[in-house]
CSV table of C-alpha atoms in Angstrom, one decimal:
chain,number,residue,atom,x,y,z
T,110,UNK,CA,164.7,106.4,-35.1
T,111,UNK,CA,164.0,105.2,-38.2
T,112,UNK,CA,161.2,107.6,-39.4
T,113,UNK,CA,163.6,110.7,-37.7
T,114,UNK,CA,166.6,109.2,-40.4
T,115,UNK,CA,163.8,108.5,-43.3
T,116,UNK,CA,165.1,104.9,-43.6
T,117,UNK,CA,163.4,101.7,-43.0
T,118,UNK,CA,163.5,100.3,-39.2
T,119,UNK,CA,163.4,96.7,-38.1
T,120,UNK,CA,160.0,95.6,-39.3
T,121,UNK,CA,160.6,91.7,-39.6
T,122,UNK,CA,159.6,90.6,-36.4
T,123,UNK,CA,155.5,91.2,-35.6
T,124,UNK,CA,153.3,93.7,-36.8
T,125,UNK,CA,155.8,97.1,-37.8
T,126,UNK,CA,158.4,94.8,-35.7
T,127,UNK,CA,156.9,95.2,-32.7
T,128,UNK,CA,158.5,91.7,-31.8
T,129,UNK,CA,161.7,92.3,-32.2
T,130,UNK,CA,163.0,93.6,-28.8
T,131,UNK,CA,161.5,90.2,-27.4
T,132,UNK,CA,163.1,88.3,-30.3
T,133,UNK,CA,166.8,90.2,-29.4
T,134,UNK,CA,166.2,89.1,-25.7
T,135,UNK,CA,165.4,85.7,-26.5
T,136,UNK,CA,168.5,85.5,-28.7
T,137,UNK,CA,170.5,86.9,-25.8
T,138,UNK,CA,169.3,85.0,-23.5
T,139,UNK,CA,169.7,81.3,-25.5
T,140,UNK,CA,173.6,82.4,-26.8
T,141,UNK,CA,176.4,80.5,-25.0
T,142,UNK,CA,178.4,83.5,-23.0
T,143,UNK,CA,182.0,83.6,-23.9
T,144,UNK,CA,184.9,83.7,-21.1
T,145,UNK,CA,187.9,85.5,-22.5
T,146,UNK,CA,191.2,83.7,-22.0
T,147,UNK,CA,192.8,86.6,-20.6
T,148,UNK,CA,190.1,87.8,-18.6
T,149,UNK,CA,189.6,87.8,-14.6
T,150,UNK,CA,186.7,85.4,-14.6
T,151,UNK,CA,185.0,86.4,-11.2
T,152,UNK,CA,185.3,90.3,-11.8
T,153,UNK,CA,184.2,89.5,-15.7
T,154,UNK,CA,181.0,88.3,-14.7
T,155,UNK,CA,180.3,90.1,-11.4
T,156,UNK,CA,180.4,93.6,-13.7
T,157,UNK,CA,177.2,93.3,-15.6
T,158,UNK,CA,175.3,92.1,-12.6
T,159,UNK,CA,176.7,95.6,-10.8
T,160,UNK,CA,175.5,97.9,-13.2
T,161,UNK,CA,172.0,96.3,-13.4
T,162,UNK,CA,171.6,95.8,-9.9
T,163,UNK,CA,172.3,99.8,-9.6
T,164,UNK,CA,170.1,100.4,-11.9
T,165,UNK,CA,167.3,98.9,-9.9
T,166,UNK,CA,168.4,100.3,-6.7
T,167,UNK,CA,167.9,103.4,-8.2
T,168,UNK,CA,164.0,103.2,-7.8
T,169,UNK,CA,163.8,102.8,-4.1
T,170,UNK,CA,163.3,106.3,-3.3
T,171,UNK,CA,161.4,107.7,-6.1
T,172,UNK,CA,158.0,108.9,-6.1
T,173,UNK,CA,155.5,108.0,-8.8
T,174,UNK,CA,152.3,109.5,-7.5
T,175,UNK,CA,151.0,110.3,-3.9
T,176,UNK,CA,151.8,107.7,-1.2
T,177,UNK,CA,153.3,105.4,-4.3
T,178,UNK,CA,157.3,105.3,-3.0
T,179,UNK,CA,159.7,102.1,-1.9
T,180,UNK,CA,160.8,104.2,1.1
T,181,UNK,CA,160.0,108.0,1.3
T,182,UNK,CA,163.5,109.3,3.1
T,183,UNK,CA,164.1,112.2,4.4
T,184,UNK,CA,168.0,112.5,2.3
T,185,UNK,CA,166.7,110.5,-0.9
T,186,UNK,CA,168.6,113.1,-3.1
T,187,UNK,CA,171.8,111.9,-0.9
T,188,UNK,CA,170.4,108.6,-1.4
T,189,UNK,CA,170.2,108.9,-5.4
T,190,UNK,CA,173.7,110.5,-5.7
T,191,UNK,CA,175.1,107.6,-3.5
T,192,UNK,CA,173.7,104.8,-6.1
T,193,UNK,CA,174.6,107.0,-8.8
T,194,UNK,CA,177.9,107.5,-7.9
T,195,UNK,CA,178.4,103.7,-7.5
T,196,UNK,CA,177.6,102.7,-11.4
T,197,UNK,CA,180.6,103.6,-12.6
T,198,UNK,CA,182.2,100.9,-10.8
T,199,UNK,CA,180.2,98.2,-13.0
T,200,UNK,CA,181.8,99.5,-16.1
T,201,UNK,CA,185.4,100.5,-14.7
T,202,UNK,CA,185.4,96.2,-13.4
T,203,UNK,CA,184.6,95.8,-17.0
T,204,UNK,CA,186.8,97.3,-18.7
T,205,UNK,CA,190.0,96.3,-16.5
T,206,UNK,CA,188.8,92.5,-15.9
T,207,UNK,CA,188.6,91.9,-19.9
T,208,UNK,CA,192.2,92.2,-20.8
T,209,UNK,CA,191.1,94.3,-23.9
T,210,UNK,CA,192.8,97.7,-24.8
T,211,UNK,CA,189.4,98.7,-26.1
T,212,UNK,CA,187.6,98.1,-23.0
T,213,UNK,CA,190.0,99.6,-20.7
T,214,UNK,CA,190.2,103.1,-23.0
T,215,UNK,CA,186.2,103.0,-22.8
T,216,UNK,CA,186.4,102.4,-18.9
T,217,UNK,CA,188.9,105.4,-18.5
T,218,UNK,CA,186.6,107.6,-21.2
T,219,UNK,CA,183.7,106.3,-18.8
T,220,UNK,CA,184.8,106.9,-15.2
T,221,UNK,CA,185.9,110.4,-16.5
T,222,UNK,CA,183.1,111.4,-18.4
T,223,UNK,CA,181.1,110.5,-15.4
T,224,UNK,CA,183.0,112.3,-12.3
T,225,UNK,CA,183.2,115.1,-14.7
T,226,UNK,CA,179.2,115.8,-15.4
T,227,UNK,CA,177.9,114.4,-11.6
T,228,UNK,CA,179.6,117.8,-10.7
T,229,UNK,CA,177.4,120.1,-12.3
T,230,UNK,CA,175.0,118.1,-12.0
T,231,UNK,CA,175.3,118.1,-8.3
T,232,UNK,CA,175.7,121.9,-7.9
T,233,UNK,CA,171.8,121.7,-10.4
T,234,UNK,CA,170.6,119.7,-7.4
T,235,UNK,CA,171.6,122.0,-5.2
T,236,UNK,CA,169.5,125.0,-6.6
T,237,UNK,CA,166.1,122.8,-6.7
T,238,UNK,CA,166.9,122.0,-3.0
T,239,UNK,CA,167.2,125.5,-2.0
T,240,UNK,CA,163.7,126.4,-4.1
T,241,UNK,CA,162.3,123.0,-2.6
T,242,UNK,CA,163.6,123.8,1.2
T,243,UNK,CA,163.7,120.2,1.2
T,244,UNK,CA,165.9,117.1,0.3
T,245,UNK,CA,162.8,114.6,0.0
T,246,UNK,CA,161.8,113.9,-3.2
T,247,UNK,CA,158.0,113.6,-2.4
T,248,UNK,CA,158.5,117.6,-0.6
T,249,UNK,CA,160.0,118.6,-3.8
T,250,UNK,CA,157.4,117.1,-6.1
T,251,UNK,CA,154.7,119.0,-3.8
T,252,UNK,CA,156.6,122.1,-3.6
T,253,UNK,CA,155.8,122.2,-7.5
T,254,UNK,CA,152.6,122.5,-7.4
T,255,UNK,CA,152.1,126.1,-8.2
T,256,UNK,CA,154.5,126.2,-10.7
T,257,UNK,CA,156.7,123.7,-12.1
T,258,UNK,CA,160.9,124.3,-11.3
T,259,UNK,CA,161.4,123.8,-14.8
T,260,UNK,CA,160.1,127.5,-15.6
T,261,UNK,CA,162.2,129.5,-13.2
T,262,UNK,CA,164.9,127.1,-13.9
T,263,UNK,CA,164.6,127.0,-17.5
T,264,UNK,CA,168.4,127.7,-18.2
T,265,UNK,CA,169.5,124.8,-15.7
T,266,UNK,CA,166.8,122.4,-17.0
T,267,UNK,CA,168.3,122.4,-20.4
T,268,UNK,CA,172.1,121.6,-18.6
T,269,UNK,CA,170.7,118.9,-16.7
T,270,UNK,CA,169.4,117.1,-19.4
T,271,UNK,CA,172.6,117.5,-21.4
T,272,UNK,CA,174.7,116.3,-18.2
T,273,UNK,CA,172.4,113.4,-18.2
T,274,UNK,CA,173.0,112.3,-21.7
T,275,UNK,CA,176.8,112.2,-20.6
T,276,UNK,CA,176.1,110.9,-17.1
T,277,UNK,CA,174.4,107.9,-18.8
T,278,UNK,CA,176.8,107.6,-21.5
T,279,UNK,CA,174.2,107.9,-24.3
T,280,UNK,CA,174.4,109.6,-27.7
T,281,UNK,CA,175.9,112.4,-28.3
T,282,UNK,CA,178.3,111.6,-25.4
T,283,UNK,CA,178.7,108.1,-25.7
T,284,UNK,CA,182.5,108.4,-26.2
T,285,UNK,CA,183.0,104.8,-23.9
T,286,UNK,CA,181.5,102.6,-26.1
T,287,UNK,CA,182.5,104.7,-29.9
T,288,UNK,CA,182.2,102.0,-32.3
T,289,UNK,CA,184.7,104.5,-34.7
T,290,UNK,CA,187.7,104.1,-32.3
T,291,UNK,CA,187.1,101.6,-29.8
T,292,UNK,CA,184.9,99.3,-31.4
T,293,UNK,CA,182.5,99.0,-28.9
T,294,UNK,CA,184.2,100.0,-25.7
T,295,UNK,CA,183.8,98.6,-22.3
T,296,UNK,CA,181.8,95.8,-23.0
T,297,UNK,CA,183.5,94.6,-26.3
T,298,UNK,CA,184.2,91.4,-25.0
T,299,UNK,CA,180.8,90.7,-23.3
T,300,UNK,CA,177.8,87.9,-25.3
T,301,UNK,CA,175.0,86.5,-24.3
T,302,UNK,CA,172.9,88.1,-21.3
T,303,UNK,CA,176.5,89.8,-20.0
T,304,UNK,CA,175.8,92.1,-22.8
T,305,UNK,CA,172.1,92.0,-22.2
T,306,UNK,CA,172.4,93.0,-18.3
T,307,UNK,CA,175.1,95.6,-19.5
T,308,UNK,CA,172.0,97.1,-21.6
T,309,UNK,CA,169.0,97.2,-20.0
T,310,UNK,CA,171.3,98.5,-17.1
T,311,UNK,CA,172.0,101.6,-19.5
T,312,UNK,CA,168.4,101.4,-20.6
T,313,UNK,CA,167.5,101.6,-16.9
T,314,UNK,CA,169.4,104.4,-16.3
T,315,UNK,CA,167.9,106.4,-19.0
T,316,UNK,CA,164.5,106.0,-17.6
T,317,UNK,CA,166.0,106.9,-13.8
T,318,UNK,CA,167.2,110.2,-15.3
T,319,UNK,CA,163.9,110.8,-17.0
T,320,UNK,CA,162.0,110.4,-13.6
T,321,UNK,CA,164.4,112.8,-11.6
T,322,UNK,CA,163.6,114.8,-14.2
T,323,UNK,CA,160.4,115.0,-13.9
T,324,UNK,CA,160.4,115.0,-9.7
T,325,UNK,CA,162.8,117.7,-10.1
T,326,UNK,CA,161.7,120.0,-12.8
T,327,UNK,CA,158.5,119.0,-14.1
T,328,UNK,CA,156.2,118.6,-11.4
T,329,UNK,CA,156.2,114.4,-11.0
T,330,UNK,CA,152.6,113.2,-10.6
T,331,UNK,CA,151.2,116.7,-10.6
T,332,UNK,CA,149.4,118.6,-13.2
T,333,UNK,CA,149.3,122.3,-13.9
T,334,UNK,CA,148.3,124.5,-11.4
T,335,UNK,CA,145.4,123.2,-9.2
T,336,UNK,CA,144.3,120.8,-11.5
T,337,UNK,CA,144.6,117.6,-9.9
T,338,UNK,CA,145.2,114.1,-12.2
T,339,UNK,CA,142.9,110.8,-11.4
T,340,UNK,CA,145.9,108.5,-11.4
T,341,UNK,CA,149.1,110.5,-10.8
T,342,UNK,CA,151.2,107.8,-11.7
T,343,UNK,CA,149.4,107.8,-15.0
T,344,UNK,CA,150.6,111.4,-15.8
T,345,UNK,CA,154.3,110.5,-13.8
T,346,UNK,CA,154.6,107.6,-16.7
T,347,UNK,CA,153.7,109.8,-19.6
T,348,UNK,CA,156.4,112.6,-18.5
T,349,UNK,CA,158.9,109.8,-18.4
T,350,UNK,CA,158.1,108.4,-21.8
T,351,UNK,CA,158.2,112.3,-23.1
T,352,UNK,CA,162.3,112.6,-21.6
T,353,UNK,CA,162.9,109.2,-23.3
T,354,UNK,CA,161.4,110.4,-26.7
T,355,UNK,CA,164.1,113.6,-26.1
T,356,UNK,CA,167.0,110.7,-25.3
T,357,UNK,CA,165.9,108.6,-28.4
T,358,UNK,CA,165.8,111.6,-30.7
T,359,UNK,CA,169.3,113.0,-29.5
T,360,UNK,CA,170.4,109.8,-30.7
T,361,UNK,CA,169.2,110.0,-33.7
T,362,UNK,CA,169.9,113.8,-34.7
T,363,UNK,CA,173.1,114.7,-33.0
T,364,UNK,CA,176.9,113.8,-34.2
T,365,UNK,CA,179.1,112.1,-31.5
T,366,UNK,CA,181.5,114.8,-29.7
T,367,UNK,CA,185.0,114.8,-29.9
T,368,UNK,CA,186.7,113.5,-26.5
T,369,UNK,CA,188.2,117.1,-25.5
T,370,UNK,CA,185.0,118.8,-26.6
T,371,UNK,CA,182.9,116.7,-24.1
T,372,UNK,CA,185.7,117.5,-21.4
T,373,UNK,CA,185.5,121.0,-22.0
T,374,UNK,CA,182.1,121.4,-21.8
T,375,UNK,CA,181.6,120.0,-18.6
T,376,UNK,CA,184.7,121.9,-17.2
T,377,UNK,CA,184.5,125.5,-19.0
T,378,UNK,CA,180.8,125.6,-19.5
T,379,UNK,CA,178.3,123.4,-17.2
T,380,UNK,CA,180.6,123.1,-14.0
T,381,UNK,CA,180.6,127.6,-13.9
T,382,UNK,CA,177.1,128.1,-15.4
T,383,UNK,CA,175.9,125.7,-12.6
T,384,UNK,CA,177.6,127.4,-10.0
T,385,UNK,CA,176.7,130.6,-10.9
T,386,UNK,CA,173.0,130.0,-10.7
T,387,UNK,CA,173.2,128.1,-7.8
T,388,UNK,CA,174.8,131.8,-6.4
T,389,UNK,CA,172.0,133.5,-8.4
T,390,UNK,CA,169.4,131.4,-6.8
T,391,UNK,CA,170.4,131.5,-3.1
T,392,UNK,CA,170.7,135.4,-3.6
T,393,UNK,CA,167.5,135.6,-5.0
T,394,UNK,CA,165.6,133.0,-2.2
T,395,UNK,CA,167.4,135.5,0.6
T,396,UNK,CA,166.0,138.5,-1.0
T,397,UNK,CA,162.8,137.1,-1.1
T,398,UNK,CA,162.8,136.1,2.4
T,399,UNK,CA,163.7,139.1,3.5
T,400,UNK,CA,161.1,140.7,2.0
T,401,UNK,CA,158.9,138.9,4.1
């Protein structure tokens, strides 16, 4: 971020600053944590431990490389939208349970900023299950390996990954936690590792995005065409890191959005252009099949 803003980064701390993520942990980690006066003590600190705990659950059903899968279900899409569709819940706790007018306006901005995009987002789903003919996210990775979804999907590819800046509340779209207005949003009143758990369970929702990405769009473990990788969960890493570099460099290049402008995009824009494709899709798999 630095070098995309021509400034100087953090370069203290190790070699270029290599250190100083471990350095930030190890500060978090030693800092006494903080109980608000005000606050609902067993929902304060259950909220943190939530959203990372989602975070991880996330994981269970994704496939990094042939064979390499937790638990290969048969619904692990229905599975992933389940977990998803439970984080908010971490971060709506937080915001009520801290008293704070800042965290409660950063829950609210949250919880609806959320619902809103995990529509289109669904209806995006939709569209690679039809091409798939499968709701296994091992079957769609295979079914990918003529061609990735992300070519013949081109147009939803790009909307996914914008409602998956908003759906993990990242830059441009990180209207919860808008230091301009709401100082820092839901978790204004959380120190220590509360804070810590409430960031690398956003950090750990970036990197689920980028890897059902990649399943869904980008061909997972698989190479192009018949070319087939030695270690397929060498080549499933590097896609992920490639998504992050995207999230990273969003951050860095983009302006935040207006409140009303992020509502109406997912509304007036995303939630109709999904739809429509997932129409344009279906029409186009039962032309196909009747063809044959």
């Amino acid at each position: 971020m630095g070098s995309i803003q021509r400034r100087r980064g953090p370069n203290a701390v190790g070699v270029y600053g290599r250190f100083t993520p471990l350095a930030d942990g190890r500060k978090l980690l030693l800092k006494e944590t903080i109980l608000p006066m005000a606050s609902n003590g067993s929902l304060f600190r259950l909220a943190p431990i939530l959203t990372f705990v989602l975070a991880l659950m996330g994981w269970v059903a994704i496939p990094r490389g042939e064979g390499y899968v937790y638990a290969d279900r048969s619904r692990g899409v229905i599975y992933r939208f389940a977990v998803s569709s439970l984080a908010v819940y971490g971060i709506r706790i937080a915001g009520w349970s801290s008293n704070s007018k800042y965290a409660f306006l950063g829950a609210l901005r949250s919880a609806a900023q959320m619902v809103s995009y995990e529509v289109s987002i669904g209806f995006i789903v939709v569209s690679v299950l039809m091409c798939a003919g499968s709701a296994n996210l091992t079957e769609i990775v295979r079914s990918q390996k003529e061609v990735w979804y992300a070519r013949p999907l081109f147009p939803i590819r790009r909307v996914f990954f914008v409602s998956a800046l908003a759906e993990t509340n990242r830059h441009p779209f990180d209207l919860p936690e808008a230091e301009a207005e709401l100082v820092s949003g839901y978790n204004v009143e959380y120190s220590a590792m509360g804070f810590a758990l409430f960031f690398l369970g956003e950090y750990g929702n970036m990197i689920l995005m980028s890897s059902m990405t990649t399943v869904r769009f980008r061909g997972g473990w698989l190479m192009f065409g018949p070319l087939e990788p030695r270690s397929g969960r060498r080549v499933f890493g590097t896609k992920v890191c490639l998504m992050l570099r995207r999230f990273v460099w969003a951050r860095a290049a983009y302006p935040r959005y207006r409140y009303d402008q992020l509502m109406r995009l997912g509304w007036k824009v995303f939630l109709p252009l999904s739809r429509g494709w997932r129409g344009l899709t279906s029409g186009i798999l039962i032309g196909i099949n009747g063809l044959v």
